[in-house]
JSON list of C-alpha atoms (C1' of nucleotides) in Angstrom, two decimals:
[
{"chain": "A", "resi": 1, "resn": "UNK", "atom": "CA", "xyz": [21.52, 12.51, -0.49]},
{"chain": "A", "resi": 2, "resn": "UNK", "atom": "CA", "xyz": [20.77, 9.36, 1.81]},
{"chain": "A", "resi": 3, "resn": "UNK", "atom": "CA", "xyz": [17.83, 6.44, 1.23]},
{"chain": "A", "resi": 4, "resn": "UNK", "atom": "CA", "xyz": [16.45, 4.40, 3.70]},
{"chain": "A", "resi": 5, "resn": "UNK", "atom": "CA", "xyz": [17.03, 1.52, 1.40]},
{"chain": "A", "resi": 6, "resn": "UNK", "atom": "CA", "xyz": [19.08, 0.83, -2.00]},
{"chain": "A", "resi": 7, "resn": "UNK", "atom": "CA", "xyz": [17.81, -2.07, -3.87]},
{"chain": "A", "resi": 8, "resn": "UNK", "atom": "CA", "xyz": [19.51, -3.54, -6.94]},
{"chain": "A", "resi": 9, "resn": "UNK", "atom": "CA", "xyz": [17.39, -4.98, -10.08]},
{"chain": "A", "resi": 10, "resn": "UNK", "atom": "CA", "xyz": [17.79, -5.86, -13.44]},
{"chain": "A", "resi": 11, "resn": "UNK", "atom": "CA", "xyz": [17.47, -2.34, -14.85]},
{"chain": "A", "resi": 12, "resn": "UNK", "atom": "CA", "xyz": [20.22, -0.34, -12.29]},
{"chain": "A", "resi": 13, "resn": "UNK", "atom": "CA", "xyz": [19.68, 0.48, -8.67]},
{"chain": "A", "resi": 14, "resn": "UNK", "atom": "CA", "xyz": [17.00, 1.59, -6.98]},
{"chain": "A", "resi": 15, "resn": "UNK", "atom": "CA", "xyz": [16.44, 4.12, -4.27]},
{"chain": "A", "resi": 16, "resn": "UNK", "atom": "CA", "xyz": [13.54, 3.89, -1.98]},
{"chain": "A", "resi": 17, "resn": "UNK", "atom": "CA", "xyz": [12.42, 6.80, 0.22]},
{"chain": "A", "resi": 18, "resn": "UNK", "atom": "CA", "xyz": [10.45, 5.98, 3.30]},
{"chain": "A", "resi": 19, "resn": "UNK", "atom": "CA", "xyz": [8.80, 8.87, 5.70]},
{"chain": "A", "resi": 20, "resn": "UNK", "atom": "CA", "xyz": [6.48, 7.65, 8.77]},
{"chain": "A", "resi": 21, "resn": "UNK", "atom": "CA", "xyz": [7.41, 3.43, 7.80]},
{"chain": "A", "resi": 22, "resn": "UNK", "atom": "CA", "xyz": [5.17, 4.58, 4.32]},
{"chain": "A", "resi": 23, "resn": "UNK", "atom": "CA", "xyz": [7.06, 4.56, 0.81]},
{"chain": "A", "resi": 24, "resn": "UNK", "atom": "CA", "xyz": [7.02, 7.83, -0.75]},
{"chain": "A", "resi": 25, "resn": "UNK", "atom": "CA", "xyz": [9.75, 8.39, -3.28]},
{"chain": "A", "resi": 26, "resn": "UNK", "atom": "CA", "xyz": [11.88, 6.32, -5.41]},
{"chain": "A", "resi": 27, "resn": "UNK", "atom": "CA", "xyz": [15.37, 7.23, -7.49]},
{"chain": "A", "resi": 28, "resn": "UNK", "atom": "CA", "xyz": [16.96, 5.56, -10.42]},
{"chain": "A", "resi": 29, "resn": "UNK", "atom": "CA", "xyz": [20.01, 5.36, -8.79]},
{"chain": "A", "resi": 30, "resn": "UNK", "atom": "CA", "xyz": [23.69, 4.54, -11.36]},
{"chain": "A", "resi": 31, "resn": "UNK", "atom": "CA", "xyz": [24.52, 1.35, -10.96]},
{"chain": "A", "resi": 32, "resn": "UNK", "atom": "CA", "xyz": [27.32, 1.59, -8.79]},
{"chain": "A", "resi": 33, "resn": "UNK", "atom": "CA", "xyz": [26.04, 3.97, -6.12]},
{"chain": "A", "resi": 34, "resn": "UNK", "atom": "CA", "xyz": [26.82, 1.61, -2.64]},
{"chain": "A", "resi": 35, "resn": "UNK", "atom": "CA", "xyz": [23.81, -0.86, -2.14]},
{"chain": "A", "resi": 36, "resn": "UNK", "atom": "CA", "xyz": [22.44, -0.71, 2.39]},
{"chain": "A", "resi": 37, "resn": "UNK", "atom": "CA", "xyz": [20.78, -2.71, 3.59]},
{"chain": "A", "resi": 38, "resn": "UNK", "atom": "CA", "xyz": [17.81, -2.51, 5.52]},
{"chain": "A", "resi": 39, "resn": "UNK", "atom": "CA", "xyz": [16.56, -3.50, 8.82]},
{"chain": "A", "resi": 40, "resn": "UNK", "atom": "CA", "xyz": [13.54, -1.37, 8.64]},
{"chain": "A", "resi": 41, "resn": "UNK", "atom": "CA", "xyz": [10.80, -4.27, 8.27]},
{"chain": "A", "resi": 42, "resn": "UNK", "atom": "CA", "xyz": [9.03, -1.95, 5.86]},
{"chain": "A", "resi": 43, "resn": "UNK", "atom": "CA", "xyz": [11.78, -1.17, 3.74]},
{"chain": "A", "resi": 44, "resn": "UNK", "atom": "CA", "xyz": [13.12, -4.97, 3.66]},
{"chain": "A", "resi": 45, "resn": "UNK", "atom": "CA", "xyz": [8.74, -6.05, 2.72]},
{"chain": "A", "resi": 46, "resn": "UNK", "atom": "CA", "xyz": [8.68, -3.82, -0.11]},
{"chain": "A", "resi": 47, "resn": "UNK", "atom": "CA", "xyz": [12.91, -4.74, -0.90]},
{"chain": "A", "resi": 48, "resn": "UNK", "atom": "CA", "xyz": [11.41, -8.14, -1.46]},
{"chain": "A", "resi": 49, "resn": "UNK", "atom": "CA", "xyz": [8.06, -7.47, -3.63]},
{"chain": "A", "resi": 50, "resn": "UNK", "atom": "CA", "xyz": [10.58, -5.69, -5.85]},
{"chain": "A", "resi": 51, "resn": "UNK", "atom": "CA", "xyz": [12.66, -8.40, -6.45]},
{"chain": "A", "resi": 52, "resn": "UNK", "atom": "CA", "xyz": [9.64, -10.09, -6.93]},
{"chain": "A", "resi": 53, "resn": "UNK", "atom": "CA", "xyz": [8.33, -8.62, -9.37]},
{"chain": "A", "resi": 54, "resn": "UNK", "atom": "CA", "xyz": [11.64, -8.06, -11.80]},
{"chain": "A", "resi": 55, "resn": "UNK", "atom": "CA", "xyz": [11.47, -11.90, -11.66]},
{"chain": "A", "resi": 56, "resn": "UNK", "atom": "CA", "xyz": [8.30, -11.79, -11.97]},
{"chain": "A", "resi": 57, "resn": "UNK", "atom": "CA", "xyz": [5.85, -9.48, -13.90]},
{"chain": "A", "resi": 58, "resn": "UNK", "atom": "CA", "xyz": [3.02, -10.91, -12.90]},
{"chain": "A", "resi": 59, "resn": "UNK", "atom": "CA", "xyz": [3.24, -9.78, -9.17]},
{"chain": "A", "resi": 60, "resn": "UNK", "atom": "CA", "xyz": [1.06, -7.11, -7.60]},
{"chain": "A", "resi": 61, "resn": "UNK", "atom": "CA", "xyz": [2.51, -4.63, -5.54]},
{"chain": "A", "resi": 62, "resn": "UNK", "atom": "CA", "xyz": [0.71, -4.44, -1.63]},
{"chain": "A", "resi": 63, "resn": "UNK", "atom": "CA", "xyz": [3.08, -1.65, 0.09]},
{"chain": "A", "resi": 64, "resn": "UNK", "atom": "CA", "xyz": [2.04, 0.85, 1.43]},
{"chain": "A", "resi": 65, "resn": "UNK", "atom": "CA", "xyz": [2.08, 4.40, -0.09]},
{"chain": "A", "resi": 66, "resn": "UNK", "atom": "CA", "xyz": [2.03, 7.84, 0.51]},
{"chain": "A", "resi": 67, "resn": "UNK", "atom": "CA", "xyz": [0.72, 9.67, -2.45]},
{"chain": "A", "resi": 68, "resn": "UNK", "atom": "CA", "xyz": [1.06, 13.14, -1.46]},
{"chain": "A", "resi": 69, "resn": "UNK", "atom": "CA", "xyz": [-0.79, 15.40, -4.19]},
{"chain": "A", "resi": 70, "resn": "UNK", "atom": "CA", "xyz": [-3.46, 16.95, -5.34]},
{"chain": "A", "resi": 71, "resn": "UNK", "atom": "CA", "xyz": [-6.89, 15.25, -5.68]},
{"chain": "A", "resi": 72, "resn": "UNK", "atom": "CA", "xyz": [-6.12, 15.08, -9.73]},
{"chain": "A", "resi": 73, "resn": "UNK", "atom": "CA", "xyz": [-3.04, 13.35, -9.29]},
{"chain": "A", "resi": 74, "resn": "UNK", "atom": "CA", "xyz": [-4.07, 10.70, -6.59]},
{"chain": "A", "resi": 75, "resn": "UNK", "atom": "CA", "xyz": [-6.80, 9.84, -8.95]},
{"chain": "A", "resi": 76, "resn": "UNK", "atom": "CA", "xyz": [-4.63, 9.20, -12.16]},
{"chain": "A", "resi": 77, "resn": "UNK", "atom": "CA", "xyz": [-2.13, 7.43, -9.48]},
{"chain": "A", "resi": 78, "resn": "UNK", "atom": "CA", "xyz": [-5.39, 5.31, -8.15]},
{"chain": "A", "resi": 79, "resn": "UNK", "atom": "CA", "xyz": [-6.07, 4.25, -12.25]},
{"chain": "A", "resi": 80, "resn": "UNK", "atom": "CA", "xyz": [-2.80, 3.58, -13.29]},
{"chain": "A", "resi": 81, "resn": "UNK", "atom": "CA", "xyz": [-2.33, 1.11, -10.53]},
{"chain": "A", "resi": 82, "resn": "UNK", "atom": "CA", "xyz": [-5.23, -0.65, -12.07]},
{"chain": "A", "resi": 83, "resn": "UNK", "atom": "CA", "xyz": [-3.70, -1.44, -15.27]},
{"chain": "A", "resi": 84, "resn": "UNK", "atom": "CA", "xyz": [-3.85, -4.75, -15.51]},
{"chain": "A", "resi": 85, "resn": "UNK", "atom": "CA", "xyz": [-0.32, -6.32, -16.33]},
{"chain": "A", "resi": 86, "resn": "UNK", "atom": "CA", "xyz": [0.97, -6.80, -19.72]},
{"chain": "A", "resi": 87, "resn": "UNK", "atom": "CA", "xyz": [-1.52, -4.03, -20.46]},
{"chain": "A", "resi": 88, "resn": "UNK", "atom": "CA", "xyz": [-0.64, -0.17, -22.06]},
{"chain": "A", "resi": 89, "resn": "UNK", "atom": "CA", "xyz": [-2.80, 2.53, -22.12]},
{"chain": "A", "resi": 90, "resn": "UNK", "atom": "CA", "xyz": [-3.16, 5.46, -24.46]},
{"chain": "A", "resi": 91, "resn": "UNK", "atom": "CA", "xyz": [-2.68, 8.90, -22.57]},
{"chain": "A", "resi": 92, "resn": "UNK", "atom": "CA", "xyz": [-6.40, 9.54, -24.87]},
{"chain": "A", "resi": 93, "resn": "UNK", "atom": "CA", "xyz": [-7.94, 6.23, -23.05]},
{"chain": "A", "resi": 94, "resn": "UNK", "atom": "CA", "xyz": [-7.17, 7.77, -19.54]},
{"chain": "A", "resi": 95, "resn": "UNK", "atom": "CA", "xyz": [-8.35, 11.16, -20.22]},
{"chain": "A", "resi": 96, "resn": "UNK", "atom": "CA", "xyz": [-11.36, 9.62, -21.37]},
{"chain": "A", "resi": 97, "resn": "UNK", "atom": "CA", "xyz": [-11.75, 7.81, -18.27]},
{"chain": "A", "resi": 98, "resn": "UNK", "atom": "CA", "xyz": [-11.12, 10.32, -16.14]},
{"chain": "A", "resi": 99, "resn": "UNK", "atom": "CA", "xyz": [-12.91, 12.76, -18.57]},
{"chain": "A", "resi": 100, "resn": "UNK", "atom": "CA", "xyz": [-10.01, 15.31, -18.38]},
{"chain": "A", "resi": 101, "resn": "UNK", "atom": "CA", "xyz": [-7.04, 16.07, -21.35]},
{"chain": "A", "resi": 102, "resn": "UNK", "atom": "CA", "xyz": [-4.51, 14.05, -22.18]},
{"chain": "A", "resi": 103, "resn": "UNK", "atom": "CA", "xyz": [-2.02, 16.59, -21.59]},
{"chain": "A", "resi": 104, "resn": "UNK", "atom": "CA", "xyz": [-2.86, 16.18, -17.89]},
{"chain": "A", "resi": 105, "resn": "UNK", "atom": "CA", "xyz": [-2.31, 13.17, -17.55]},
{"chain": "A", "resi": 106, "resn": "UNK", "atom": "CA", "xyz": [0.90, 13.28, -19.22]},
{"chain": "A", "resi": 107, "resn": "UNK", "atom": "CA", "xyz": [1.44, 15.83, -16.09]},
{"chain": "A", "resi": 108, "resn": "UNK", "atom": "CA", "xyz": [0.45, 13.92, -13.87]},
{"chain": "A", "resi": 109, "resn": "UNK", "atom": "CA", "xyz": [2.44, 10.86, -14.29]},
{"chain": "A", "resi": 110, "resn": "UNK", "atom": "CA", "xyz": [5.38, 12.72, -14.84]},
{"chain": "A", "resi": 111, "resn": "UNK", "atom": "CA", "xyz": [5.21, 14.56, -11.18]},
{"chain": "A", "resi": 112, "resn": "UNK", "atom": "CA", "xyz": [4.56, 10.50, -10.66]},
{"chain": "A", "resi": 113, "resn": "UNK", "atom": "CA", "xyz": [6.89, 9.92, -7.58]},
{"chain": "A", "resi": 114, "resn": "UNK", "atom": "CA", "xyz": [7.27, 6.61, -7.06]},
{"chain": "A", "resi": 115, "resn": "UNK", "atom": "CA", "xyz": [7.60, 4.68, -10.89]},
{"chain": "A", "resi": 116, "resn": "UNK", "atom": "CA", "xyz": [7.60, 1.23, -10.95]},
{"chain": "A", "resi": 117, "resn": "UNK", "atom": "CA", "xyz": [4.80, 0.71, -8.50]},
{"chain": "A", "resi": 118, "resn": "UNK", "atom": "CA", "xyz": [2.99, 3.31, -10.25]},
{"chain": "A", "resi": 119, "resn": "UNK", "atom": "CA", "xyz": [2.92, 1.72, -13.82]},
{"chain": "A", "resi": 120, "resn": "UNK", "atom": "CA", "xyz": [3.26, 4.76, -14.95]},
{"chain": "A", "resi": 121, "resn": "UNK", "atom": "CA", "xyz": [5.41, 3.23, -17.49]},
{"chain": "A", "resi": 122, "resn": "UNK", "atom": "CA", "xyz": [2.45, 1.53, -19.22]},
{"chain": "A", "resi": 123, "resn": "UNK", "atom": "CA", "xyz": [1.34, 4.48, -20.31]},
{"chain": "A", "resi": 124, "resn": "UNK", "atom": "CA", "xyz": [2.27, 5.38, -23.80]},
{"chain": "A", "resi": 125, "resn": "UNK", "atom": "CA", "xyz": [1.48, 7.75, -26.43]},
{"chain": "A", "resi": 126, "resn": "UNK", "atom": "CA", "xyz": [-0.72, 7.30, -28.83]},
{"chain": "A", "resi": 127, "resn": "UNK", "atom": "CA", "xyz": [1.41, 7.45, -31.94]},
{"chain": "A", "resi": 128, "resn": "UNK", "atom": "CA", "xyz": [4.53, 6.91, -30.40]},
{"chain": "A", "resi": 129, "resn": "UNK", "atom": "CA", "xyz": [5.35, 5.41, -27.48]},
{"chain": "A", "resi": 130, "resn": "UNK", "atom": "CA", "xyz": [5.36, 8.40, -25.27]},
{"chain": "A", "resi": 131, "resn": "UNK", "atom": "CA", "xyz": [7.91, 9.49, -22.03]},
{"chain": "A", "resi": 132, "resn": "UNK", "atom": "CA", "xyz": [9.04, 8.62, -19.67]},
{"chain": "A", "resi": 133, "resn": "UNK", "atom": "CA", "xyz": [9.11, 11.26, -16.51]},
{"chain": "A", "resi": 134, "resn": "UNK", "atom": "CA", "xyz": [9.73, 13.81, -18.85]},
{"chain": "A", "resi": 135, "resn": "UNK", "atom": "CA", "xyz": [11.96, 12.19, -20.77]},
{"chain": "A", "resi": 136, "resn": "UNK", "atom": "CA", "xyz": [11.42, 11.13, -24.44]},
{"chain": "A", "resi": 137, "resn": "UNK", "atom": "CA", "xyz": [15.23, 9.50, -25.19]},
{"chain": "A", "resi": 138, "resn": "UNK", "atom": "CA", "xyz": [17.44, 8.25, -23.32]},
{"chain": "A", "resi": 139, "resn": "UNK", "atom": "CA", "xyz": [17.93, 5.88, -19.88]},
{"chain": "A", "resi": 140, "resn": "UNK", "atom": "CA", "xyz": [14.71, 6.34, -18.81]},
{"chain": "A", "resi": 141, "resn": "UNK", "atom": "CA", "xyz": [13.07, 5.07, -22.00]},
{"chain": "A", "resi": 142, "resn": "UNK", "atom": "CA", "xyz": [15.32, 2.03, -21.57]},
{"chain": "A", "resi": 143, "resn": "UNK", "atom": "CA", "xyz": [13.63, 1.24, -18.74]},
{"chain": "A", "resi": 144, "resn": "UNK", "atom": "CA", "xyz": [10.66, 1.72, -20.01]},
{"chain": "A", "resi": 145, "resn": "UNK", "atom": "CA", "xyz": [11.18, -0.57, -22.68]},
{"chain": "A", "resi": 146, "resn": "UNK", "atom": "CA", "xyz": [12.78, -2.84, -20.42]},
{"chain": "A", "resi": 147, "resn": "UNK", "atom": "CA", "xyz": [10.20, -2.90, -18.34]},
{"chain": "A", "resi": 148, "resn": "UNK", "atom": "CA", "xyz": [7.03, -3.46, -20.85]},
{"chain": "A", "resi": 149, "resn": "UNK", "atom": "CA", "xyz": [8.73, -6.41, -22.46]},
{"chain": "A", "resi": 150, "resn": "UNK", "atom": "CA", "xyz": [9.31, -8.04, -19.22]},
{"chain": "A", "resi": 151, "resn": "UNK", "atom": "CA", "xyz": [5.83, -7.93, -18.98]},
{"chain": "A", "resi": 152, "resn": "UNK", "atom": "CA", "xyz": [4.53, -8.55, -22.13]},
{"chain": "A", "resi": 153, "resn": "UNK", "atom": "CA", "xyz": [7.54, -12.19, -22.14]},
{"chain": "A", "resi": 154, "resn": "UNK", "atom": "CA", "xyz": [5.27, -12.81, -18.72]},
{"chain": "A", "resi": 155, "resn": "UNK", "atom": "CA", "xyz": [2.21, -12.99, -21.14]},
{"chain": "B", "resi": 1, "resn": "DT", "atom": "C1'", "xyz": [-1.81, 35.45, -12.03]},
{"chain": "B", "resi": 2, "resn": "DA", "atom": "C1'", "xyz": [1.34, 33.76, -15.77]},
{"chain": "B", "resi": 3, "resn": "DT", "atom": "C1'", "xyz": [5.05, 30.32, -16.88]},
{"chain": "B", "resi": 4, "resn": "DT", "atom": "C1'", "xyz": [5.97, 26.22, -18.36]},
{"chain": "B", "resi": 5, "resn": "DC", "atom": "C1'", "xyz": [4.82, 20.98, -19.68]},
{"chain": "B", "resi": 6, "resn": "DT", "atom": "C1'", "xyz": [2.98, 16.90, -21.51]},
{"chain": "B", "resi": 7, "resn": "DT", "atom": "C1'", "xyz": [0.12, 15.16, -25.91]},
{"chain": "B", "resi": 8, "resn": "DT", "atom": "C1'", "xyz": [-3.64, 14.99, -30.00]},
{"chain": "B", "resi": 9, "resn": "DT", "atom": "C1'", "xyz": [-4.76, 17.05, -33.99]},
{"chain": "B", "resi": 10, "resn": "DG", "atom": "C1'", "xyz": [-4.63, 19.55, -38.82]},
{"chain": "B", "resi": 11, "resn": "DG", "atom": "C1'", "xyz": [-2.31, 20.61, -42.31]},
{"chain": "B", "resi": 12, "resn": "DC", "atom": "C1'", "xyz": [1.46, 21.63, -45.65]},
{"chain": "B", "resi": 13, "resn": "DG", "atom": "C1'", "xyz": [5.24, 19.11, -48.39]},
{"chain": "C", "resi": 1, "resn": "DC", "atom": "C1'", "xyz": [5.16, 9.36, -44.97]},
{"chain": "C", "resi": 2, "resn": "DG", "atom": "C1'", "xyz": [6.88, 12.87, -42.49]},
{"chain": "C", "resi": 3, "resn": "DC", "atom": "C1'", "xyz": [7.36, 17.63, -40.34]},
{"chain": "C", "resi": 4, "resn": "DC", "atom": "C1'", "xyz": [5.97, 22.31, -38.39]},
{"chain": "C", "resi": 5, "resn": "DA", "atom": "C1'", "xyz": [2.13, 24.89, -35.51]},
{"chain": "C", "resi": 6, "resn": "DA", "atom": "C1'", "xyz": [-1.57, 24.87, -32.80]},
{"chain": "C", "resi": 7, "resn": "DA", "atom": "C1'", "xyz": [-4.55, 23.86, -29.22]},
{"chain": "C", "resi": 8, "resn": "DA", "atom": "C1'", "xyz": [-6.58, 22.62, -24.24]},
{"chain": "C", "resi": 9, "resn": "DG", "atom": "C1'", "xyz": [-5.74, 21.00, -19.15]},
{"chain": "C", "resi": 10, "resn": "DA", "atom": "C1'", "xyz": [-2.96, 21.15, -14.77]},
{"chain": "C", "resi": 11, "resn": "DA", "atom": "C1'", "xyz": [1.24, 21.71, -12.18]},
{"chain": "C", "resi": 12, "resn": "DT", "atom": "C1'", "xyz": [4.06, 25.29, -10.22]},
{"chain": "C", "resi": 13, "resn": "DA", "atom": "C1'", "xyz": [6.63, 30.01, -8.45]}
]
DNA sequence: TATTCTTTTGGCG
DNA sequence: CGCCAAAAGAATA
């Protein structure tokens, strides 16, 4: 699989998937993945903003996203982007805000095509840390923990 | 249309 | 205090 751009971050390499000059997906890549420089100005902008975020969590993304999904997912994802920095919200809270069930939030979070930019890592379960992309333990959770710690350190 | 996936909640040892 | 089972909503094949 080829990516439109590969970015090296503190939690590993990130692969950017673009479509019509719009970001449609981000994949976590192994650290030994070869970094490919981008000639597309949009890719450069995305990489710049991502690096800025990883350097300083107090950075708001301003990127052209193409959220392909059901209206419910788009609603949830948009709500996720409105979560302030260094703030975590539980599935129950989001469900109450959207007038739906917490499990539906988890579904939308699991099918989130663009991690990091859509702060699905700020969504945690009520009792435990919750899951991340359907994984309740493993490398994904470590990245989630890193991101939360990164944002908490800023405030 | 049926299966799967997600978290929350309640009860029991 | 920790573990197990059931429930409700949505996505996917």
